[in-house]
């Protein structure tokens, strides 16, 4: 009844939900592309040039992700402020630490330990982003950042597992068209990228539901 008496609430709630879903999809897309490019460069035959190129891609993606987040939860105007650059640098460093921990320990144990460590890093990262980009939201809490951090860390674990522990490929018979022949080739690692993108979307959707939720109906 309260919603019927205040029809503006329903419209505002719907707009907030659409904004949250759009922002989550945008950030997940940016993260899937940039992390995927970085991961593809450094997991194979790693050289100094590929490592530096991967770091550049990862930082640019982190900066863009921070920009989308800031534009969604606040009236962000200047992304190149020191504290906002620091948030992007912290995220870039978090990905590097995650991969280093996994590689140093190795095998399934390294994957599990790296996932736990990365969950902690991302929890701190999400709290940092919330405090840096928002001046109107309630104070950040660890429990509100933990579930999105865990979802994203699990997505990263599936990506790494697809590269480390599986070597399956699905190749269709040649399909003859009028002017060419098409072969569909699917690698398990491709599924790892898709899985990571899905987990990234779920993680950021959860974040925006938490962040935008307190203002519904106000």
Coordinates of C-alpha atoms in Angstrom, one line a residue:
X1 CA 0.0 0.0 0.0
X2 CA 2.8 2.4 0.8
X3 CA 4.2 1.9 -2.7
X4 CA 0.8 2.6 -4.3
X5 CA 0.4 5.7 -2.3
X6 CA 3.9 6.9 -3.3
X7 CA 4.2 5.9 -7.0
X8 CA 7.5 7.8 -7.4
X9 CA 9.2 5.1 -5.2
X10 CA 8.6 2.3 -7.7
X11 CA 10.0 4.4 -10.5
X12 CA 13.1 5.4 -8.5
X13 CA 13.6 1.8 -7.4
X14 CA 13.4 0.5 -11.0
X15 CA 15.8 3.2 -12.2
X16 CA 18.3 2.3 -9.4
X17 CA 18.1 -1.4 -10.3
X18 CA 18.7 -0.7 -14.0
X19 CA 21.6 1.6 -13.2
X20 CA 23.1 -1.1 -10.9
X21 CA 22.7 -3.9 -13.5
X22 CA 24.1 -1.7 -16.3
X23 CA 27.1 -0.7 -14.2
X24 CA 27.7 -4.3 -13.1
X25 CA 27.6 -5.5 -16.7
X26 CA 29.9 -2.7 -17.8
X27 CA 32.5 -3.3 -15.1
X28 CA 32.3 -7.1 -15.6
X29 CA 32.9 -6.6 -19.4
X30 CA 35.9 -4.3 -18.7
X31 CA 37.3 -6.7 -16.1
X32 CA 36.8 -9.8 -18.3
X33 CA 38.6 -8.2 -21.3
X34 CA 41.5 -6.6 -19.4
X35 CA 42.1 -9.5 -17.0
X36 CA 41.8 -11.9 -19.9
X37 CA 44.3 -10.0 -22.0
X38 CA 46.7 -9.7 -19.1
X39 CA 46.2 -13.4 -18.1
X40 CA 46.8 -14.5 -21.7
X41 CA 50.1 -12.5 -21.9
X42 CA 51.6 -13.6 -18.6
X43 CA 50.5 -17.2 -18.2
X44 CA 52.1 -18.4 -21.4
X45 CA 55.8 -17.8 -22.2
X46 CA 56.4 -14.8 -20.0
X47 CA 59.0 -12.2 -21.0
X48 CA 59.8 -8.7 -19.7
X49 CA 58.0 -7.1 -22.6
X50 CA 54.8 -9.2 -22.2
X51 CA 54.9 -8.7 -18.4
X52 CA 55.1 -4.9 -18.8
X53 CA 52.5 -4.9 -21.5
X54 CA 50.2 -7.0 -19.3
X55 CA 50.7 -4.6 -16.4
X56 CA 49.8 -1.6 -18.6
X57 CA 46.6 -3.3 -19.8
X58 CA 45.7 -4.3 -16.3
X59 CA 46.2 -0.8 -14.9
X60 CA 44.2 0.8 -17.7
X61 CA 41.4 -1.7 -17.1
X62 CA 41.5 -1.0 -13.3
X63 CA 41.4 2.7 -13.9
X64 CA 38.4 2.4 -16.3
X65 CA 36.6 0.1 -13.9
X66 CA 37.2 2.6 -11.1
X67 CA 35.7 5.3 -13.4
X68 CA 32.6 3.3 -14.0
X69 CA 32.1 2.6 -10.3
X70 CA 32.7 6.2 -9.4
X71 CA 30.3 7.5 -12.0
X72 CA 27.7 5.2 -10.7
X73 CA 27.9 5.9 -7.0
X74 CA 29.0 9.5 -7.0
X75 CA 29.4 12.6 -9.1
X76 CA 32.9 11.7 -10.1
X77 CA 34.5 14.3 -12.3
X78 CA 38.3 13.9 -12.1
X79 CA 39.5 10.3 -12.2
X80 CA 43.1 11.2 -12.1
X81 CA 43.1 12.4 -8.4
X82 CA 45.8 10.7 -6.4
X83 CA 43.5 8.7 -4.2
X84 CA 41.6 7.4 -7.2
X85 CA 44.8 6.5 -9.0
X86 CA 45.8 4.7 -5.8
X87 CA 42.7 2.6 -5.9
X88 CA 43.4 1.5 -9.5
X89 CA 47.0 0.7 -8.6
X90 CA 45.9 -1.3 -5.5
X91 CA 43.6 -3.4 -7.7
X92 CA 46.4 -4.0 -10.3
X93 CA 48.7 -5.0 -7.5
X94 CA 46.1 -7.4 -6.1
X95 CA 45.9 -9.3 -9.4
X96 CA 49.7 -9.6 -9.5
X97 CA 49.9 -10.9 -5.9
X98 CA 47.1 -13.4 -6.6
X99 CA 49.0 -14.9 -9.6
X100 CA 52.4 -14.9 -7.8
X101 CA 51.0 -16.7 -4.8
X102 CA 49.4 -19.3 -7.0
X103 CA 52.6 -19.9 -9.0
X104 CA 54.9 -19.9 -6.0
X105 CA 52.9 -22.6 -4.2
X106 CA 51.7 -24.4 -7.3
X107 CA 49.2 -27.1 -8.0
X108 CA 45.7 -27.3 -6.3
X109 CA 47.1 -26.0 -3.0
X110 CA 48.5 -22.9 -4.7
X111 CA 45.1 -22.3 -6.4
X112 CA 43.2 -22.6 -3.1
X113 CA 45.7 -20.5 -1.1
X114 CA 45.7 -17.8 -3.8
X115 CA 41.9 -17.8 -3.8
X116 CA 41.8 -17.2 -0.1
X117 CA 44.4 -14.5 -0.2
X118 CA 42.7 -12.8 -3.2
X119 CA 39.4 -12.8 -1.4
X120 CA 41.0 -10.8 1.4
X121 CA 42.7 -8.5 -1.0
X122 CA 39.5 -7.8 -2.9
X123 CA 37.6 -7.3 0.3
X124 CA 40.0 -4.5 1.2
X125 CA 39.9 -3.2 -2.3
X126 CA 36.1 -2.9 -2.4
X127 CA 36.1 -1.1 1.0
X128 CA 38.8 1.2 -0.3
X129 CA 36.8 2.0 -3.5
X130 CA 33.7 2.7 -1.5
X131 CA 35.4 5.1 0.8
X132 CA 37.3 6.8 -2.1
X133 CA 34.4 7.3 -4.5
X134 CA 31.5 7.8 -2.2
X135 CA 30.8 10.6 0.3
X136 CA 27.1 9.8 0.8
X137 CA 26.9 6.1 1.4
X138 CA 27.0 4.5 4.8
X139 CA 30.4 3.5 6.2
X140 CA 31.9 0.4 4.6
X141 CA 31.7 -2.9 6.3
X142 CA 33.8 -6.0 5.8
X143 CA 30.8 -8.3 5.6
X144 CA 29.2 -6.3 2.8
X145 CA 32.4 -6.6 0.7
X146 CA 33.2 -10.2 1.5
X147 CA 30.6 -11.9 -0.7
X148 CA 31.4 -9.9 -3.9
X149 CA 35.1 -10.4 -3.2
X150 CA 34.6 -14.2 -2.8
X151 CA 32.6 -14.4 -6.0
X152 CA 35.3 -12.6 -8.0
X153 CA 38.1 -14.6 -6.4
X154 CA 36.2 -17.9 -7.3
X155 CA 35.9 -16.6 -10.9
X156 CA 39.6 -15.9 -11.0
X157 CA 40.2 -19.4 -9.7
X158 CA 38.1 -21.0 -12.5
X159 CA 40.1 -19.0 -15.0
X160 CA 43.4 -20.2 -13.6
X161 CA 42.2 -23.8 -13.3
X162 CA 41.1 -23.8 -16.9
X163 CA 44.7 -22.9 -17.9
X164 CA 46.5 -25.2 -15.4
X165 CA 44.6 -28.4 -15.1
X166 CA 42.7 -29.0 -18.4
X167 CA 43.8 -29.3 -22.0
X168 CA 40.5 -30.2 -23.7
X169 CA 39.4 -28.9 -27.0
X170 CA 36.2 -29.3 -28.9
X171 CA 36.5 -29.0 -32.7
X172 CA 33.6 -29.5 -35.0
X173 CA 33.9 -31.1 -38.4
X174 CA 34.5 -28.6 -41.2
X175 CA 31.3 -26.8 -42.2
X176 CA 31.3 -26.0 -45.9
X177 CA 29.7 -22.7 -46.9
X178 CA 29.4 -21.3 -50.4
X179 CA 32.8 -19.4 -50.4
X180 CA 34.7 -20.9 -47.4
X181 CA 34.9 -23.7 -44.8
X182 CA 34.3 -22.9 -41.1
X183 CA 35.6 -25.0 -38.2
X184 CA 34.3 -24.2 -34.7
X185 CA 37.1 -24.6 -32.1
X186 CA 36.4 -24.3 -28.4
X187 CA 39.1 -24.6 -25.8
X188 CA 38.4 -25.2 -22.1
X189 CA 40.3 -22.0 -21.4
X190 CA 37.7 -20.1 -23.5
X191 CA 35.1 -21.4 -21.1
X192 CA 37.3 -20.2 -18.2
X193 CA 37.1 -16.7 -19.6
X194 CA 33.3 -16.9 -19.9
X195 CA 33.1 -18.3 -16.4
X196 CA 35.2 -15.5 -15.0
X197 CA 33.1 -12.9 -16.8
X198 CA 29.9 -14.4 -15.3
X199 CA 31.4 -14.4 -11.7
X200 CA 32.6 -10.9 -12.2
X201 CA 29.1 -9.8 -13.2
X202 CA 27.5 -11.5 -10.2
X203 CA 30.1 -10.0 -7.9
X204 CA 29.6 -6.4 -9.1
X205 CA 25.8 -6.9 -9.2
X206 CA 25.9 -7.8 -5.6
X207 CA 28.0 -4.7 -4.8
X208 CA 25.6 -2.3 -6.5
X209 CA 22.6 -3.9 -4.8
X210 CA 24.3 -3.2 -1.5
X211 CA 25.4 0.3 -2.4
X212 CA 22.3 1.6 -4.1
X213 CA 19.9 -0.3 -1.9
X214 CA 19.9 2.1 1.1
X215 CA 18.5 4.9 -1.0
X216 CA 15.5 3.0 -2.3
X217 CA 12.3 4.5 -1.1
X218 CA 13.9 7.6 0.3

